[in-house]
């Protein structure tokens, strides 16, 4: 039997915080799983160390599905981001181990490649529309086929989702939450302008995306979707929060702009109505926050029945371990749509050496056995955990505003 002999959690901060689970087996093969939950990292680290690792020791590392069910059903307390990130880390590490033992890159165990690479979208940001277009032109010249556009809003001093750096963007920007001022009216006027300018400068052969970060009401989102229609966006993301999945019915009634949601989802149940009623076009759930490869495959299969494609979250808080897992998943899954790609810093890449690569707008997980990612533990130990939070929004009159 391939026995799990030990497991540990590594918390490191090479530019930003990451939580990684490392599982070791009796034949010397180890596996890695990402367990990072932005702004709540130590809760998952404790969940793993105090409640999950003791249950893993001595189990057969090959029984991935059974261990998943044991951790999900056996905990009694199901779902939730902390639980599901912990389960995801175990699941990803076990898939890594199984593929290494087989001597194959993970995507081969998931059914093999369904495409030559995963189309990714890059992030063009700028304080003004001109600056955003400038950044988008650089991405286009680098071969990106899909670009997300986020621009500062005239009249607002700072806007979430807009970085100051051309390449690197880190949303978790302070030890305690920064407070941004938000105006829906100003925002709704500026986004169609951004898209008009982008089509003029970039042409029609590149996919353009936008993220509203859950800051609209359904009727406002419906308006934005309609206003963007002439510019044929690839998707409008997180137009509204999906705590109430029926919110999307109203948006859907009014616009043909494709809708994406789900980066905060942690279970298939978060998306049940959205998928069954075909209220969305892309599901953003990803490996680390939605129960690992095992559960994400279940979500994707369900989505495939209803013409919903994948569009996995891939911001900087998803470590290279998650990125690799997402690429193996994306390369193999039949209903792949697009993968988000937000570059990590050089420090992060050095702590997590990896086999995945970018070529002309597509990413490939590489052909190293397993996930193709490792963890340099000595280097990781040099970067101490630093509390960091995502910003919050208030309306101009001071009302708290994160839908
Ligand atoms: C964003 C992220 O990548 C995205 O689409 O929504 O900036 C997101 O806010 C962070 O990853 C949250 O952890
Ligand atoms: Mg988003």
mmCIF file of C-alpha atoms and ligand atoms in Angstrom:
data_model
loop_
_atom_site.group_PDB
_atom_site.id
_atom_site.type_symbol
_atom_site.label_atom_id
_atom_site.label_comp_id
_atom_site.label_asym_id
_atom_site.label_seq_id
_atom_site.Cartn_x
_atom_site.Cartn_y
_atom_site.Cartn_z
ATOM 1 C CA UNK A 1 0.000 0.000 0.000
ATOM 2 C CA UNK A 2 1.138 3.547 -0.761
ATOM 3 C CA UNK A 3 0.816 4.867 2.764
ATOM 4 C CA UNK A 4 0.602 8.505 3.859
ATOM 5 C CA UNK A 5 3.402 8.738 6.426
ATOM 6 C CA UNK A 6 3.432 12.451 7.203
ATOM 7 C CA UNK A 7 1.963 15.773 6.198
ATOM 8 C CA UNK A 8 2.736 19.361 7.055
ATOM 9 C CA UNK A 9 1.591 22.882 6.337
ATOM 10 C CA UNK A 10 4.062 25.483 5.051
ATOM 11 C CA UNK A 11 3.104 29.163 5.415
ATOM 12 C CA UNK A 12 5.301 31.576 3.480
ATOM 13 C CA UNK A 13 5.177 35.157 2.184
ATOM 14 C CA UNK A 14 7.384 35.611 -0.900
ATOM 15 C CA UNK A 15 5.685 38.889 -1.857
ATOM 16 C CA UNK A 16 2.292 37.651 -0.607
ATOM 17 C CA UNK A 17 1.041 34.915 1.705
ATOM 18 C CA UNK A 18 0.669 31.296 0.617
ATOM 19 C CA UNK A 19 -0.376 28.194 2.553
ATOM 20 C CA UNK A 20 0.835 24.887 1.107
ATOM 21 C CA UNK A 21 0.164 21.326 2.220
ATOM 22 C CA UNK A 22 2.890 18.745 1.652
ATOM 23 C CA UNK A 23 1.961 15.068 1.966
ATOM 24 C CA UNK A 24 4.665 12.366 2.147
ATOM 25 C CA UNK A 25 4.344 8.642 1.481
ATOM 26 C CA UNK A 26 6.216 5.499 2.469
ATOM 27 C CA UNK A 27 7.838 5.144 -0.968
ATOM 28 C CA UNK A 28 9.353 8.636 -0.792
ATOM 29 C CA UNK A 29 6.965 10.349 -3.236
ATOM 30 C CA UNK A 30 5.467 13.608 -1.991
ATOM 31 C CA UNK A 31 2.599 15.746 -3.220
ATOM 32 C CA UNK A 32 1.674 19.430 -2.882
ATOM 33 C CA UNK A 33 -1.653 21.187 -2.500
ATOM 34 C CA UNK A 34 -2.468 24.896 -2.348
ATOM 35 C CA UNK A 35 -4.554 25.898 0.709
ATOM 36 C CA UNK A 36 -4.358 29.697 0.440
ATOM 37 C CA UNK A 37 -7.464 31.643 1.466
ATOM 38 C CA UNK A 38 -6.709 35.312 0.940
ATOM 39 C CA UNK A 39 -6.896 37.270 4.201
ATOM 40 C CA UNK A 40 -7.912 34.175 6.219
ATOM 41 C CA UNK A 41 -4.776 32.054 5.658
ATOM 42 C CA UNK A 42 -4.130 30.891 9.203
ATOM 43 C CA UNK A 43 -7.656 29.543 9.646
ATOM 44 C CA UNK A 44 -7.017 26.979 6.889
ATOM 45 C CA UNK A 45 -3.511 26.226 8.208
ATOM 46 C CA UNK A 46 -5.025 25.376 11.606
ATOM 47 C CA UNK A 47 -7.917 23.397 10.089
ATOM 48 C CA UNK A 48 -5.358 21.240 8.283
ATOM 49 C CA UNK A 49 -2.829 20.883 11.086
ATOM 50 C CA UNK A 50 -5.265 20.446 13.950
ATOM 51 C CA UNK A 51 -8.141 18.577 12.330
ATOM 52 C CA UNK A 52 -7.205 16.999 8.985
ATOM 53 C CA UNK A 53 -3.591 15.822 9.076
ATOM 54 C CA UNK A 54 -4.155 13.500 12.076
ATOM 55 C CA UNK A 55 -6.894 11.732 10.033
ATOM 56 C CA UNK A 56 -4.620 11.243 7.010
ATOM 57 C CA UNK A 57 -1.689 9.402 8.546
ATOM 58 C CA UNK A 58 -1.662 5.704 7.621
ATOM 59 C CA UNK A 59 -4.291 6.025 4.837
ATOM 60 C CA UNK A 60 -3.773 4.733 1.298
ATOM 61 C CA UNK A 61 -2.642 7.747 -0.766
ATOM 62 C CA UNK A 62 -4.259 6.205 -3.863
ATOM 63 C CA UNK A 63 -7.806 6.397 -2.466
ATOM 64 C CA UNK A 64 -8.418 10.001 -3.554
ATOM 65 C CA UNK A 65 -12.202 9.801 -3.914
ATOM 66 C CA UNK A 66 -12.655 7.972 -0.614
ATOM 67 C CA UNK A 67 -10.478 10.477 1.268
ATOM 68 C CA UNK A 68 -12.428 13.340 -0.324
ATOM 69 C CA UNK A 69 -15.747 11.836 0.807
ATOM 70 C CA UNK A 70 -14.311 11.074 4.247
ATOM 71 C CA UNK A 71 -13.222 14.689 4.762
ATOM 72 C CA UNK A 72 -16.418 16.199 3.287
ATOM 73 C CA UNK A 73 -19.126 13.912 4.685
ATOM 74 C CA UNK A 74 -17.179 12.789 7.713
ATOM 75 C CA UNK A 75 -16.601 16.310 9.060
ATOM 76 C CA UNK A 76 -20.362 16.667 9.619
ATOM 77 C CA UNK A 77 -19.865 20.453 9.026
ATOM 78 C CA UNK A 78 -19.959 20.650 5.260
ATOM 79 C CA UNK A 79 -18.787 23.285 2.786
ATOM 80 C CA UNK A 80 -17.509 26.786 3.602
ATOM 81 C CA UNK A 81 -14.282 28.323 2.278
ATOM 82 C CA UNK A 82 -12.028 27.141 5.121
ATOM 83 C CA UNK A 83 -13.163 23.509 5.006
ATOM 84 C CA UNK A 84 -13.182 23.344 1.213
ATOM 85 C CA UNK A 85 -9.722 24.951 0.838
ATOM 86 C CA UNK A 86 -8.362 22.366 3.281
ATOM 87 C CA UNK A 87 -10.036 19.493 1.405
ATOM 88 C CA UNK A 88 -8.760 20.967 -1.870
ATOM 89 C CA UNK A 89 -5.180 20.949 -0.591
ATOM 90 C CA UNK A 90 -5.381 17.272 0.384
ATOM 91 C CA UNK A 91 -7.050 16.343 -2.914
ATOM 92 C CA UNK A 92 -4.514 18.247 -5.050
ATOM 93 C CA UNK A 93 -1.568 16.738 -3.170
ATOM 94 C CA UNK A 94 -2.986 13.223 -3.651
ATOM 95 C CA UNK A 95 -3.481 13.754 -7.399
ATOM 96 C CA UNK A 96 0.108 15.039 -7.542
ATOM 97 C CA UNK A 97 1.299 11.858 -5.824
ATOM 98 C CA UNK A 98 -0.776 9.532 -8.019
ATOM 99 C CA UNK A 99 0.512 11.150 -11.204
ATOM 100 C CA UNK A 100 4.116 11.054 -9.994
ATOM 101 C CA UNK A 101 3.779 7.353 -9.171
ATOM 102 C CA UNK A 102 2.328 6.774 -12.663
ATOM 103 C CA UNK A 103 5.213 8.788 -14.137
ATOM 104 C CA UNK A 104 2.751 10.983 -16.032
ATOM 105 C CA UNK A 105 1.795 14.658 -16.064
ATOM 106 C CA UNK A 106 -1.509 14.936 -14.198
ATOM 107 C CA UNK A 107 -3.579 15.878 -17.261
ATOM 108 C CA UNK A 108 -2.951 12.394 -18.670
ATOM 109 C CA UNK A 109 -4.769 10.880 -15.696
ATOM 110 C CA UNK A 110 -7.662 13.279 -16.220
ATOM 111 C CA UNK A 111 -8.333 11.966 -19.726
ATOM 112 C CA UNK A 112 -5.452 13.514 -21.664
ATOM 113 C CA UNK A 113 -5.203 16.801 -23.535
ATOM 114 C CA UNK A 114 -8.378 18.114 -25.177
ATOM 115 C CA UNK A 115 -6.536 21.116 -26.680
ATOM 116 C CA UNK A 116 -2.996 22.307 -27.382
ATOM 117 C CA UNK A 117 -3.020 24.811 -24.514
ATOM 118 C CA UNK A 118 -5.289 26.802 -22.213
ATOM 119 C CA UNK A 119 -6.216 30.279 -23.409
ATOM 120 C CA UNK A 120 -5.426 32.716 -20.610
ATOM 121 C CA UNK A 121 -6.394 36.321 -20.024
ATOM 122 C CA UNK A 122 -4.007 38.955 -18.778
ATOM 123 C CA UNK A 123 -4.801 42.030 -16.702
ATOM 124 C CA UNK A 124 -4.617 45.481 -18.286
ATOM 125 C CA UNK A 125 -5.015 48.142 -15.596
ATOM 126 C CA UNK A 126 -4.623 51.889 -15.534
ATOM 127 C CA UNK A 127 -5.624 54.958 -13.597
ATOM 128 C CA UNK A 128 -7.212 56.349 -16.783
ATOM 129 C CA UNK A 129 -8.731 54.854 -19.921
ATOM 130 C CA UNK A 130 -5.627 55.857 -21.929
ATOM 131 C CA UNK A 131 -3.292 54.135 -19.457
ATOM 132 C CA UNK A 132 -5.444 50.988 -19.514
ATOM 133 C CA UNK A 133 -5.401 50.901 -23.325
ATOM 134 C CA UNK A 134 -1.613 51.382 -23.257
ATOM 135 C CA UNK A 135 -1.288 48.355 -20.962
ATOM 136 C CA UNK A 136 -3.699 46.326 -23.112
ATOM 137 C CA UNK A 137 -1.624 47.058 -26.234
ATOM 138 C CA UNK A 138 1.430 45.589 -24.482
ATOM 139 C CA UNK A 139 -0.499 42.396 -23.675
ATOM 140 C CA UNK A 140 -1.738 42.204 -27.250
ATOM 141 C CA UNK A 141 1.833 42.580 -28.563
ATOM 142 C CA UNK A 142 2.920 39.752 -26.248
ATOM 143 C CA UNK A 143 0.419 37.445 -27.927
ATOM 144 C CA UNK A 144 -2.430 37.462 -25.421
ATOM 145 C CA UNK A 145 -5.732 36.500 -27.056
ATOM 146 C CA UNK A 146 -7.820 37.671 -24.110
ATOM 147 C CA UNK A 147 -7.348 40.767 -21.932
ATOM 148 C CA UNK A 148 -9.215 41.975 -18.879
ATOM 149 C CA UNK A 149 -9.718 45.749 -18.784
ATOM 150 C CA UNK A 150 -10.014 47.625 -15.464
ATOM 151 C CA UNK A 151 -9.669 51.369 -15.319
ATOM 152 C CA UNK A 152 -9.784 54.029 -12.629
ATOM 153 C CA UNK A 153 -13.148 55.777 -12.471
ATOM 154 C CA UNK A 154 -13.110 59.565 -13.031
ATOM 155 C CA UNK A 155 -14.040 61.259 -9.766
ATOM 156 C CA UNK A 156 -13.003 58.322 -7.527
ATOM 157 C CA UNK A 157 -9.552 58.448 -5.947
ATOM 158 C CA UNK A 158 -8.851 54.690 -5.984
ATOM 159 C CA UNK A 159 -10.669 51.690 -7.385
ATOM 160 C CA UNK A 160 -10.378 48.067 -6.412
ATOM 161 C CA UNK A 161 -9.074 45.919 -9.245
ATOM 162 C CA UNK A 162 -6.847 48.648 -10.676
ATOM 163 C CA UNK A 163 -3.138 48.302 -9.985
ATOM 164 C CA UNK A 164 -0.381 50.866 -10.026
ATOM 165 C CA UNK A 165 2.048 48.497 -11.713
ATOM 166 C CA UNK A 166 1.872 47.464 -15.346
ATOM 167 C CA UNK A 167 2.487 43.781 -14.678
ATOM 168 C CA UNK A 168 2.046 43.049 -11.013
ATOM 169 C CA UNK A 169 -1.160 43.507 -9.150
ATOM 170 C CA UNK A 170 -1.717 42.569 -5.551
ATOM 171 C CA UNK A 171 -5.264 43.199 -4.286
ATOM 172 C CA UNK A 172 -4.469 42.360 -0.621
ATOM 173 C CA UNK A 173 -2.675 45.628 -0.031
ATOM 174 C CA UNK A 174 -2.575 46.379 3.719
ATOM 175 C CA UNK A 175 -2.318 44.828 7.188
ATOM 176 C CA UNK A 176 -5.843 46.077 7.884
ATOM 177 C CA UNK A 177 -8.494 46.632 5.166
ATOM 178 C CA UNK A 178 -8.069 49.785 3.051
ATOM 179 C CA UNK A 179 -11.340 51.660 2.486
ATOM 180 C CA UNK A 180 -12.172 52.737 -1.060
ATOM 181 C CA UNK A 181 -14.915 55.165 -2.034
ATOM 182 C CA UNK A 182 -17.355 53.862 -4.595
ATOM 183 C CA UNK A 183 -19.926 55.462 -6.891
ATOM 184 C CA UNK A 184 -22.024 53.149 -9.051
ATOM 185 C CA UNK A 185 -23.236 56.059 -11.192
ATOM 186 C CA UNK A 186 -19.693 57.196 -12.058
ATOM 187 C CA UNK A 187 -18.583 53.628 -12.696
ATOM 188 C CA UNK A 188 -21.519 52.824 -14.986
ATOM 189 C CA UNK A 189 -20.693 55.850 -17.114
ATOM 190 C CA UNK A 190 -17.002 55.043 -17.470
ATOM 191 C CA UNK A 191 -16.912 51.317 -18.385
ATOM 192 C CA UNK A 192 -18.683 51.618 -21.775
ATOM 193 C CA UNK A 193 -16.228 54.448 -22.607
ATOM 194 C CA UNK A 194 -13.333 52.153 -21.750
ATOM 195 C CA UNK A 195 -14.660 49.423 -24.033
ATOM 196 C CA UNK A 196 -15.352 51.816 -26.884
ATOM 197 C CA UNK A 197 -11.771 53.105 -26.712
ATOM 198 C CA UNK A 198 -10.418 49.567 -26.415
ATOM 199 C CA UNK A 199 -12.176 48.330 -29.556
ATOM 200 C CA UNK A 200 -10.887 51.344 -31.434
ATOM 201 C CA UNK A 201 -7.283 50.721 -30.341
ATOM 202 C CA UNK A 202 -7.163 46.913 -30.198
ATOM 203 C CA UNK A 203 -9.572 45.905 -32.942
ATOM 204 C CA UNK A 204 -12.017 43.006 -32.814
ATOM 205 C CA UNK A 205 -9.717 39.965 -32.860
ATOM 206 C CA UNK A 206 -8.933 39.994 -29.163
ATOM 207 C CA UNK A 207 -11.286 38.944 -26.368
ATOM 208 C CA UNK A 208 -12.038 41.699 -23.855
ATOM 209 C CA UNK A 209 -13.186 40.964 -20.299
ATOM 210 C CA UNK A 210 -14.293 43.038 -17.331
ATOM 211 C CA UNK A 211 -14.806 42.369 -13.606
ATOM 212 C CA UNK A 212 -17.451 44.323 -11.653
ATOM 213 C CA UNK A 213 -16.336 42.738 -8.359
ATOM 214 C CA UNK A 214 -19.875 42.227 -7.008
ATOM 215 C CA UNK A 215 -20.526 45.955 -6.734
ATOM 216 C CA UNK A 216 -23.789 46.284 -8.662
ATOM 217 C CA UNK A 217 -27.434 45.487 -8.072
ATOM 218 C CA UNK A 218 -29.063 43.166 -10.640
ATOM 219 C CA UNK A 219 -30.794 45.999 -12.502
ATOM 220 C CA UNK A 220 -27.556 48.043 -12.623
ATOM 221 C CA UNK A 221 -25.716 44.996 -13.922
ATOM 222 C CA UNK A 222 -28.387 44.509 -16.564
ATOM 223 C CA UNK A 223 -27.823 48.106 -17.688
ATOM 224 C CA UNK A 224 -24.047 47.625 -17.864
ATOM 225 C CA UNK A 225 -24.441 44.372 -19.804
ATOM 226 C CA UNK A 226 -26.665 46.169 -22.356
ATOM 227 C CA UNK A 227 -24.311 49.136 -22.644
ATOM 228 C CA UNK A 228 -21.354 46.830 -23.335
ATOM 229 C CA UNK A 229 -23.125 44.729 -25.975
ATOM 230 C CA UNK A 230 -21.920 46.813 -28.967
ATOM 231 C CA UNK A 231 -18.298 46.029 -27.976
ATOM 232 C CA UNK A 232 -18.885 42.246 -27.744
ATOM 233 C CA UNK A 233 -17.202 41.547 -24.392
ATOM 234 C CA UNK A 234 -16.064 37.968 -23.775
ATOM 235 C CA UNK A 235 -17.624 38.232 -20.316
ATOM 236 C CA UNK A 236 -18.864 40.490 -17.566
ATOM 237 C CA UNK A 237 -17.590 38.988 -14.308
ATOM 238 C CA UNK A 238 -19.144 39.119 -10.834
ATOM 239 C CA UNK A 239 -21.770 41.594 -11.986
ATOM 240 C CA UNK A 240 -23.604 40.891 -8.749
ATOM 241 C CA UNK A 241 -22.974 38.612 -5.801
ATOM 242 C CA UNK A 242 -24.547 35.194 -6.214
ATOM 243 C CA UNK A 243 -25.528 34.553 -2.598
ATOM 244 C CA UNK A 244 -29.012 34.751 -4.087
ATOM 245 C CA UNK A 245 -28.550 32.858 -7.338
ATOM 246 C CA UNK A 246 -31.880 34.155 -8.662
ATOM 247 C CA UNK A 247 -30.217 37.607 -8.974
ATOM 248 C CA UNK A 248 -28.880 36.434 -12.306
ATOM 249 C CA UNK A 249 -32.362 35.830 -13.758
ATOM 250 C CA UNK A 250 -32.956 39.551 -13.928
ATOM 251 C CA UNK A 251 -29.609 40.298 -15.620
ATOM 252 C CA UNK A 252 -30.171 37.472 -18.086
ATOM 253 C CA UNK A 253 -33.590 38.810 -19.110
ATOM 254 C CA UNK A 254 -32.025 42.041 -20.291
ATOM 255 C CA UNK A 255 -28.676 41.362 -21.918
ATOM 256 C CA UNK A 256 -26.793 39.008 -24.227
ATOM 257 C CA UNK A 257 -23.425 39.965 -22.671
ATOM 258 C CA UNK A 258 -21.958 36.660 -21.420
ATOM 259 C CA UNK A 259 -21.829 36.343 -17.633
ATOM 260 C CA UNK A 260 -19.142 34.811 -15.420
ATOM 261 C CA UNK A 261 -19.297 34.263 -11.679
ATOM 262 C CA UNK A 262 -18.005 31.946 -8.966
ATOM 263 C CA UNK A 263 -14.478 32.803 -7.780
ATOM 264 C CA UNK A 264 -15.815 32.775 -4.211
ATOM 265 C CA UNK A 265 -17.830 29.564 -4.663
ATOM 266 C CA UNK A 266 -16.659 26.555 -2.732
ATOM 267 C CA UNK A 267 -19.153 23.899 -3.722
ATOM 268 C CA UNK A 268 -21.320 22.672 -6.577
ATOM 269 C CA UNK A 269 -24.320 23.765 -4.489
ATOM 270 C CA UNK A 270 -23.257 27.423 -4.795
ATOM 271 C CA UNK A 271 -23.797 27.132 -8.543
ATOM 272 C CA UNK A 272 -26.709 24.690 -8.810
ATOM 273 C CA UNK A 273 -29.449 27.114 -9.860
ATOM 274 C CA UNK A 274 -27.068 29.274 -11.919
ATOM 275 C CA UNK A 275 -26.049 26.262 -13.970
ATOM 276 C CA UNK A 276 -29.365 24.416 -14.165
ATOM 277 C CA UNK A 277 -31.232 27.515 -15.321
ATOM 278 C CA UNK A 278 -28.385 28.498 -17.662
ATOM 279 C CA UNK A 279 -28.122 31.898 -16.005
ATOM 280 C CA UNK A 280 -24.361 32.133 -16.558
ATOM 281 C CA UNK A 281 -21.914 31.280 -19.341
ATOM 282 C CA UNK A 282 -18.693 30.737 -17.364
ATOM 283 C CA UNK A 283 -18.111 29.249 -13.934
ATOM 284 C CA UNK A 284 -15.140 30.778 -12.094
ATOM 285 C CA UNK A 285 -14.756 28.188 -9.317
ATOM 286 C CA UNK A 286 -11.181 26.981 -9.033
ATOM 287 C CA UNK A 287 -9.155 24.119 -7.575
ATOM 288 C CA UNK A 288 -8.139 25.616 -4.213
ATOM 289 C CA UNK A 289 -11.441 27.201 -3.246
ATOM 290 C CA UNK A 290 -13.806 24.554 -4.587
ATOM 291 C CA UNK A 291 -12.672 21.302 -3.026
ATOM 292 C CA UNK A 292 -9.785 20.369 -5.292
ATOM 293 C CA UNK A 293 -9.567 18.651 -8.659
ATOM 294 C CA UNK A 294 -12.073 15.976 -7.656
ATOM 295 C CA UNK A 295 -14.855 18.440 -6.863
ATOM 296 C CA UNK A 296 -14.024 20.907 -9.642
ATOM 297 C CA UNK A 297 -14.344 18.100 -12.197
ATOM 298 C CA UNK A 298 -17.813 17.380 -10.796
ATOM 299 C CA UNK A 299 -18.790 21.047 -11.159
ATOM 300 C CA UNK A 300 -17.415 21.136 -14.723
ATOM 301 C CA UNK A 301 -19.307 17.976 -15.740
ATOM 302 C CA UNK A 302 -22.546 19.417 -14.388
ATOM 303 C CA UNK A 303 -21.813 22.726 -16.143
ATOM 304 C CA UNK A 304 -21.116 20.924 -19.428
ATOM 305 C CA UNK A 305 -24.670 19.550 -19.442
ATOM 306 C CA UNK A 306 -25.957 23.131 -19.422
ATOM 307 C CA UNK A 307 -23.609 24.850 -21.913
ATOM 308 C CA UNK A 308 -21.592 26.541 -19.176
ATOM 309 C CA UNK A 309 -17.829 26.639 -19.706
ATOM 310 C CA UNK A 310 -15.001 26.961 -17.198
ATOM 311 C CA UNK A 311 -13.183 30.212 -16.487
ATOM 312 C CA UNK A 312 -11.118 29.453 -13.393
ATOM 313 C CA UNK A 313 -10.022 32.170 -11.020
ATOM 314 C CA UNK A 314 -6.244 32.689 -11.254
ATOM 315 C CA UNK A 315 -5.301 35.807 -9.276
ATOM 316 C CA UNK A 316 -2.006 36.129 -7.381
ATOM 317 C CA UNK A 317 -3.494 34.608 -4.219
ATOM 318 C CA UNK A 318 -3.794 31.277 -6.046
ATOM 319 C CA UNK A 319 -0.304 29.838 -5.667
ATOM 320 C CA UNK A 320 1.721 28.264 -8.490
ATOM 321 C CA UNK A 321 0.569 24.902 -7.074
ATOM 322 C CA UNK A 322 -3.047 25.865 -7.776
ATOM 323 C CA UNK A 323 -2.119 27.405 -11.139
ATOM 324 C CA UNK A 324 -0.488 24.138 -12.230
ATOM 325 C CA UNK A 325 -3.502 22.120 -11.062
ATOM 326 C CA UNK A 326 -5.834 24.503 -12.917
ATOM 327 C CA UNK A 327 -3.809 24.078 -16.120
ATOM 328 C CA UNK A 328 -3.870 20.250 -15.949
ATOM 329 C CA UNK A 329 -7.617 20.475 -15.324
ATOM 330 C CA UNK A 330 -8.120 23.074 -18.072
ATOM 331 C CA UNK A 331 -6.115 21.144 -20.657
ATOM 332 C CA UNK A 332 -8.234 18.036 -20.158
ATOM 333 C CA UNK A 333 -11.771 19.240 -19.406
ATOM 334 C CA UNK A 334 -14.121 19.233 -22.444
ATOM 335 C CA UNK A 335 -15.915 22.501 -21.630
ATOM 336 C CA UNK A 336 -12.873 24.688 -20.982
ATOM 337 C CA UNK A 337 -13.487 28.387 -21.617
ATOM 338 C CA UNK A 338 -10.554 30.473 -20.422
ATOM 339 C CA UNK A 339 -8.087 30.594 -17.509
ATOM 340 C CA UNK A 340 -7.198 33.762 -15.588
ATOM 341 C CA UNK A 341 -3.464 34.426 -15.404
ATOM 342 C CA UNK A 342 -2.131 37.079 -13.074
ATOM 343 C CA UNK A 343 1.651 36.872 -12.934
ATOM 344 C CA UNK A 344 3.329 35.990 -9.647
ATOM 345 C CA UNK A 345 6.368 37.901 -8.448
ATOM 346 C CA UNK A 346 9.872 36.527 -9.070
ATOM 347 C CA UNK A 347 10.138 35.703 -5.342
ATOM 348 C CA UNK A 348 6.994 33.575 -5.542
ATOM 349 C CA UNK A 349 8.185 31.789 -8.681
ATOM 350 C CA UNK A 350 11.520 31.015 -6.991
ATOM 351 C CA UNK A 351 9.806 29.437 -3.960
ATOM 352 C CA UNK A 352 7.591 27.344 -6.270
ATOM 353 C CA UNK A 353 9.700 26.215 -9.281
ATOM 354 C CA UNK A 354 7.270 25.022 -11.967
ATOM 355 C CA UNK A 355 7.007 23.405 -15.381
ATOM 356 C CA UNK A 356 4.088 25.433 -16.768
ATOM 357 C CA UNK A 357 4.729 27.972 -19.515
ATOM 358 C CA UNK A 358 3.121 30.672 -21.660
ATOM 359 C CA UNK A 359 3.273 30.766 -25.445
ATOM 360 C CA UNK A 360 1.271 33.072 -27.730
ATOM 361 C CA UNK A 361 -1.676 33.465 -25.421
ATOM 362 C CA UNK A 362 -1.890 29.816 -24.361
ATOM 363 C CA UNK A 363 -0.512 28.154 -21.249
ATOM 364 C CA UNK A 364 0.575 24.537 -20.932
ATOM 365 C CA UNK A 365 1.163 22.676 -17.642
ATOM 366 C CA UNK A 366 4.298 20.955 -18.983
ATOM 367 C CA UNK A 367 5.074 17.239 -19.074
ATOM 368 C CA UNK A 368 6.845 16.678 -15.762
ATOM 369 C CA UNK A 369 5.264 13.830 -13.751
ATOM 370 C CA UNK A 370 2.592 15.040 -11.325
ATOM 371 C CA UNK A 371 1.621 18.697 -11.136
ATOM 372 C CA UNK A 372 5.074 19.809 -12.223
ATOM 373 C CA UNK A 373 5.526 22.176 -9.259
ATOM 374 C CA UNK A 374 7.832 21.950 -6.284
ATOM 375 C CA UNK A 375 8.317 23.870 -3.056
ATOM 376 C CA UNK A 376 11.745 25.153 -2.023
ATOM 377 C CA UNK A 377 11.224 24.812 1.719
ATOM 378 C CA UNK A 378 14.501 26.466 2.724
ATOM 379 C CA UNK A 379 13.651 29.527 0.634
ATOM 380 C CA UNK A 380 10.031 29.514 1.846
ATOM 381 C CA UNK A 381 11.261 29.606 5.474
ATOM 382 C CA UNK A 382 12.947 32.947 4.796
ATOM 383 C CA UNK A 383 9.627 34.724 4.154
ATOM 384 C CA UNK A 384 7.603 35.193 7.310
ATOM 385 C CA UNK A 385 3.779 35.428 7.227
ATOM 386 C CA UNK A 386 2.472 39.004 7.017
ATOM 387 C CA UNK A 387 -1.187 39.796 7.709
ATOM 388 C CA UNK A 388 -2.739 41.296 4.547
ATOM 389 C CA UNK A 389 -6.341 42.105 3.729
ATOM 390 C CA UNK A 390 -8.425 42.956 0.698
ATOM 391 C CA UNK A 391 -9.905 46.480 0.597
ATOM 392 C CA UNK A 392 -13.550 47.274 1.331
ATOM 393 C CA UNK A 393 -15.809 49.817 -0.389
ATOM 394 C CA UNK A 394 -18.006 52.552 0.978
ATOM 395 C CA UNK A 395 -20.393 54.740 -1.004
ATOM 396 C CA UNK A 396 -19.687 58.463 -1.109
ATOM 397 C CA UNK A 397 -22.016 58.954 1.895
ATOM 398 C CA UNK A 398 -20.124 56.337 3.950
ATOM 399 C CA UNK A 399 -22.442 53.331 3.444
ATOM 400 C CA UNK A 400 -20.583 49.977 3.469
ATOM 401 C CA UNK A 401 -20.751 48.557 -0.040
ATOM 402 C CA UNK A 402 -19.583 45.064 -0.781
ATOM 403 C CA UNK A 403 -22.544 43.154 -2.131
HETATM 404 C C1 LIG B 1 -10.295 39.222 -8.726
HETATM 405 C C2 LIG B 1 -9.286 39.038 -7.615
HETATM 406 O O1 LIG B 1 -8.919 37.904 -10.096
HETATM 407 C C3 LIG B 1 -10.032 38.346 -9.926
HETATM 408 O O2 LIG B 1 -10.943 38.196 -10.723
HETATM 409 O O3 LIG B 1 -11.618 39.244 -8.401
HETATM 410 O O4 LIG B 1 -8.649 40.258 -7.514
HETATM 411 C C4 LIG B 1 -9.868 38.693 -6.258
HETATM 412 O O5 LIG B 1 -10.484 39.800 -5.713
HETATM 413 C C5 LIG B 1 -8.865 38.127 -5.331
HETATM 414 O O6 LIG B 1 -8.249 37.043 -5.929
HETATM 415 C C6 LIG B 1 -9.517 37.728 -4.010
HETATM 416 O O7 LIG B 1 -8.753 36.862 -3.280
HETATM 417 MG MG1 LIG B 2 -12.864 38.545 -10.034
#
